[in-house]
């Protein structure tokens, strides 16, 4: 791991403490400090008055201890004087209420006034920072996104209209694109058009474009800052810190395209381990060929929760290395005394004393530093499988009236977990990315797609790839409206099917007493499916949603056994060129059935399951290294088929032997 | 079934498609199309500019295929230009926020500006529509009511004051009527009086009058439209589409009194089948002697839910016919591509192709058409039992501070279900309606009533009817205030009892750990009752509420066995003239006990249980027809005592044999 | 019981009814009526116009029947004309919306306009009331507090700034005290400072001071009224009616300090019996050496709930007497016909007739009156144990971001319940009160404390007391900020430990499927503890929170067995002078373990468990009386070790024999 860092707040602790801290950091193996993202009021206590002495001095001290600096623009926390003097810089909620100073991220990103103040402070900071050799990188703002909701001020409304005009050219085209003919939604004047994002009360096309607009505005704001830094501190690495395994509010593939490195704030104990791995697979895929950074992770507890087990810090760090991270920043150096996050544990205690967490970090980081020469030159791990994750599809599902039974993101995670459980490394990519190198391409509920994508997909399959599509596919246009003809859009020849629609399997009436027939008592019903995998007859039940499929030119591997689609295809397969197109026309089948189908697809795609482990015991290959991480609270053994030598951990009799939360790093011989 | 119809949106699909649709409709047996209720923006794209060409042409084409038209006023979806140019036409929520364009039903019904625009479009439409011979009926607006909440704008506040002044004459009388002496509620100026409807924070009398006002205003608005149509298109049928089994916001008995037919939007799969039958019993009772219409029902799924079983469409349609409907309109012809309801399935797919739902509708409708000659002349089914459903009582319970344990509507449905389960047809009537023809009159929790009703009830019982009253009876005045003397108001002589008050049986503290005595751990407690039915001693438990009854001149059939009312009467009976008055002074007794008491009441009232079937297998008689409908997912047999011949279904050995969801139509011979 | 009373509303029922009521009251043993707290609109129907004839006449009639009067200021329900003419008297909610007339308590307590109107009506009332010999006491307002939320109007905002300026002297000091250096919270102008109380979005120090301010303002308002009364009706008892066992919004120790008697509105059926006893222990402790009053309690049902068992009214009244109450006021004389509380049962029915509740009250009150001579001269019961309850700590926990796992008030009640279950009378005192007289002093989660308290505590222990501290202790400063050095603040020498921080044991991910290791599936985890009590080895599990303890100079009775603090102390003990300091560094241990530790602490403190009874059977000693109350629904027997004679109930063979809800009053001989 190249960079071992932590978030550091000299503006809070005072410059007098920096020497003590820097010494402790160095002993702990820390070589990188992230500074400044919340310090605006201490950098510019009054409008236009700058006090950066503390900052310059702190950075100099850190430099003496060999610690580099990731400098942040402080715009996530505008000072009280700014919100008070320039109310138009503050977010207006959908209900018309303007936020107040006292929390964070309450700025309107489209506000020209706000941008003017951002520009000034960033320019001043750049001028100072470029004097320091150890300031090598910049973080824009902090966790861009609607932490306190999106802004609905009149400036944003006007920007939205301008964005729509740019996109559609005229109100007539907008009306047509949004399908405004139902419920008298037609617009006759641009002033009638406003942001919407209420899946129940607003048109789904209006909701979808609003979400696209919000994402675009935030990217625009990020690039506005990036450009100032690049102009004023050329040569520095410019980035920002993202979130989530899949962050739902901003198209990260687009955001990070023009930044220098993809960064994730990844607290491993918020989600399951498979979700954490999904996060790393996402951030490695965002900038193909580039290592990613973890800009925040915990060494202790989040607010009032239990901190992780003392050995988990190391297990997680090694998993991060294995998946291609080159930076590991702890949030934060020392637990704050005051404020909203006063319980979120830093490496040091409130007292500033090093205790349990400091020891854990120190041991782990020094282990990395000892191996740095070998590890840092290893190339990225390589995936044979890609999942297509489309922000348009994500937003489409979030823009419709009723909570979609189809659950887009859970489906993505569910598919990813199948691969994770089999130790198959997976890229999670945008539909615009090149997927020709993958053996297996997976399309989860890709309800909308464009011709260009369809063409590329067809070519990839023709050339030998397997495509596996599950759920709703090619049924809507890019405005979230259903197509006026059967789906799948532009893919009928590839899959050899028509999709006429589908059937949700949630039952209208969930409460026992309120049901209209005594047989269907539950909130959701199931439909039987039957077919064969590798010659063996299998049966199971589909739930959530089933497709109304008409076979045109395909093999029907499974059929539905009851309800309206009785005896229609449920899973279809078509050979196409050297590849294969498989469609599963239902969601959430019986687990065993789904697993069998999935194993068969892997086998047919020539994707090999090399390491069989209990769930949450990982094996990842990077060049000639095999990294084995045990996330379980019990000892395990993992068979390693090829001959290796243990760099870390124990290898005996062809087995890697791991203690609870243990790590094995093996070198192939 | 005389009218077989569907909602149709030529403004959305374009006039070029109408010929194709009309042809498909005709083949499916459809003879009626409902048009226009959401088309305002396509009828009047700018203020005062009308574009009705598409409408006239569509109606002409439909006419060529023998399809009649139910024309709708488009006021449920005012166009964007209207809300934008005339903000006073838009609802102001209780929190002072005015709604925006983008949803539907956001108009203020008291707005004179809004009514001016409604008048103009309706007059224009009438002028055009009366040229078409096939436009035979009108629907006012769409599902009148507070879909997005009631309006609290200053105009509504002033109308409320005017309404109160008309009702009470003076502020002094209002203060007295509302009992404002507690908590300093007295008003000293009309400007202090505002709408209220917060059961927790506002006076119950103020809440009740607010609910009455809202209902009155909506009826006023409906009649305003009805009058325009009658003036401008004389001879047409004028109505509107209602909702619910019992719609809680508008007094439908009053609304439909001056309309030509009672109509219900009845999606059978929203509630249980007994609730659906309750709905039909309500709408048949609203206009005595008149067949009712089902103006909306589904052939597929509601949003993201499972559509009904493919045979249920037919079972529901026959149940509708059996209960007295003469129109069956499907919502909607084709599934919309866009908008809030883009998942709500029409008869055709998004693609416009006919598939599963089209086949189901076609088979069912053509079966009706084949039998039309016989069926359409059959007279309405006749009920021997009536349940009194009083909107004042409903609103009274919704206007009080704490969620009433008495649960008015659930009690009505519960009583109705007892009758439904025994295949006893029931009318659900307003207290103002004539009930002399019934053998048994049931009063559920009739907590307020007037002298005129009491007199008519006394006369009916004297003449031979049985009255069965359950729960709170005659305890409050018409302003939701308790009487300053014992109840039941004006009915002490009829029932021979005084009611001194009562006891709710919900326990204050529901959480196990927060209870004050270890014995009463649950959210509700029960009180033992004991007595005899038909000479047999029975015991059981009362829950929810019990009455503090003093016997004056009655027989005490049951008594309470513990708590404060120990040994006081629980169920009383008094012979009165040729009839009987029975009072059950508790709610939600043990099921078996309640069933035994109810059977005994039926026996004493001479109401015969002729057909014994499993729950949700219905038998309804109309003239010489017996209609048997199986709503269960399994085959059943029903004994038919009298000799019959099967018109539909199978009759063998005195039994009607039904497949799952099967229908038997039998003619008595 | 000296005073037996009820709330009475002659303004509602009319003066003509008073004679009837007074007669019935007298027969029921009532000698005190509480009048006027909601009568403003009937006292001053227009601004400056007073109509007090009905009031004077009513009081005269009551006097004739020997009934004294607790007169109330009517400010809890300002009349409609006041809110309408002077909107600045009405509360503005945090969202900026001003409340409306129609509920109660909607006044802004800092409004000078409101206070002007209060002063006038109170002066007028005093002038009249002092003419009546039977008006002996005054109640200020009614249940002071944020029933409809606190006010955030601009006047309150300015008062808050003035309050802060008074407290901190300057904005610089405020910034430092609140620790505003994180998230750019620094204030540069007083106009930027506003009330906050959103634990999630606002600084915890800002929240805490806001809560202190709200409490101070309400006390200021109460004292404003008290002073008017004292000036205008000297010699009368002046008080107000409190709530809760521990009312969380106003510091009652401070509020009642300058009032003449501590009063509680105590509805016994809202909480568990141990909570009711906690309430009485609080109100007895608020004014040491003074008997307290119960100013409201029920004789029937609260709104739509089941009324208590008919014998519970008496059991509760005797428990009140035993704990030191000298007044028992029933809310209310007669059930109101109208309004928000029309279901809350008075002693009489809606009809004004006496039935079940009247009989119960009459029997109980006359029993008290028969024994009055003996009972009223008995001195207060004496406690050997005190629990320290600190409003600063309570508010501190309510001001932090995440719902504190530490649950302050539940912990206080939990400790109190241990004592209640053992029939050990407990005082619940403010940290400012003298605690030298107690054998055992208990500190529940005393996360902040000051040096003065620490010094007094050290002295008390040195002199022989045992202090038992549990949970977070001395970790934050008085502004809710963590200390920049290890805790416990100023108590390291007393307890012989350092506390370096702690670990919450709530698990981040609660849902089964979303957990990151399969072993920690639940929302909360536990940590094993092991040690010995009285020579016996015990083990158990700690949950919720554990402390990071460093032993300095103490015995370690228990240690943690796993997780990061493995083998560190869990329970420590240090002899200090003649006393002992025990610290339990975890919350919510295994029940059995905690009970054993607690028994041992009692034994070491020399606090004797004299009466062993089933839970909810109480024994309390007052002078030579022993009062035994059975709150259970079954008969019980209680061993009484010393020889007694039964004044009430049955005493045989050394046992007090009690029927369900029975009472035994025994005199020692």
mmCIF file of C-alpha atoms in Angstrom, chain A residues 384-388 429 435-436 438-443 453 457 460-461 465-469:
data_model
loop_
_atom_site.group_PDB
_atom_site.id
_atom_site.type_symbol
_atom_site.label_atom_id
_atom_site.label_comp_id
_atom_site.label_asym_id
_atom_site.label_seq_id
_atom_site.Cartn_x
_atom_site.Cartn_y
_atom_site.Cartn_z
ATOM 1 C CA UNK A 384 -13.234 -12.140 -16.434
ATOM 2 C CA UNK A 385 -16.759 -11.110 -15.540
ATOM 3 C CA UNK A 386 -18.461 -7.721 -15.746
ATOM 4 C CA UNK A 387 -21.746 -6.518 -14.341
ATOM 5 C CA UNK A 388 -23.271 -3.590 -16.240
ATOM 6 C CA UNK A 429 -18.880 -1.092 -15.211
ATOM 7 C CA UNK A 435 -16.629 -4.902 -22.307
ATOM 8 C CA UNK A 436 -15.009 -6.879 -25.059
ATOM 9 C CA UNK A 438 -14.877 -10.196 -20.517
ATOM 10 C CA UNK A 439 -15.935 -13.814 -20.858
ATOM 11 C CA UNK A 440 -19.257 -13.134 -19.153
ATOM 12 C CA UNK A 441 -21.280 -9.915 -19.260
ATOM 13 C CA UNK A 442 -24.217 -9.628 -16.879
ATOM 14 C CA UNK A 443 -27.178 -7.270 -17.378
ATOM 15 C CA UNK A 453 -24.987 -0.357 -26.549
ATOM 16 C CA UNK A 457 -23.212 -6.126 -27.008
ATOM 17 C CA UNK A 460 -19.095 -8.927 -28.125
ATOM 18 C CA UNK A 461 -21.316 -12.003 -28.054
ATOM 19 C CA UNK A 465 -18.719 -13.652 -24.917
ATOM 20 C CA UNK A 466 -21.700 -14.914 -22.983
ATOM 21 C CA UNK A 467 -24.327 -12.359 -22.027
ATOM 22 C CA UNK A 468 -26.644 -13.153 -19.151
ATOM 23 C CA UNK A 469 -29.611 -10.843 -18.749
#
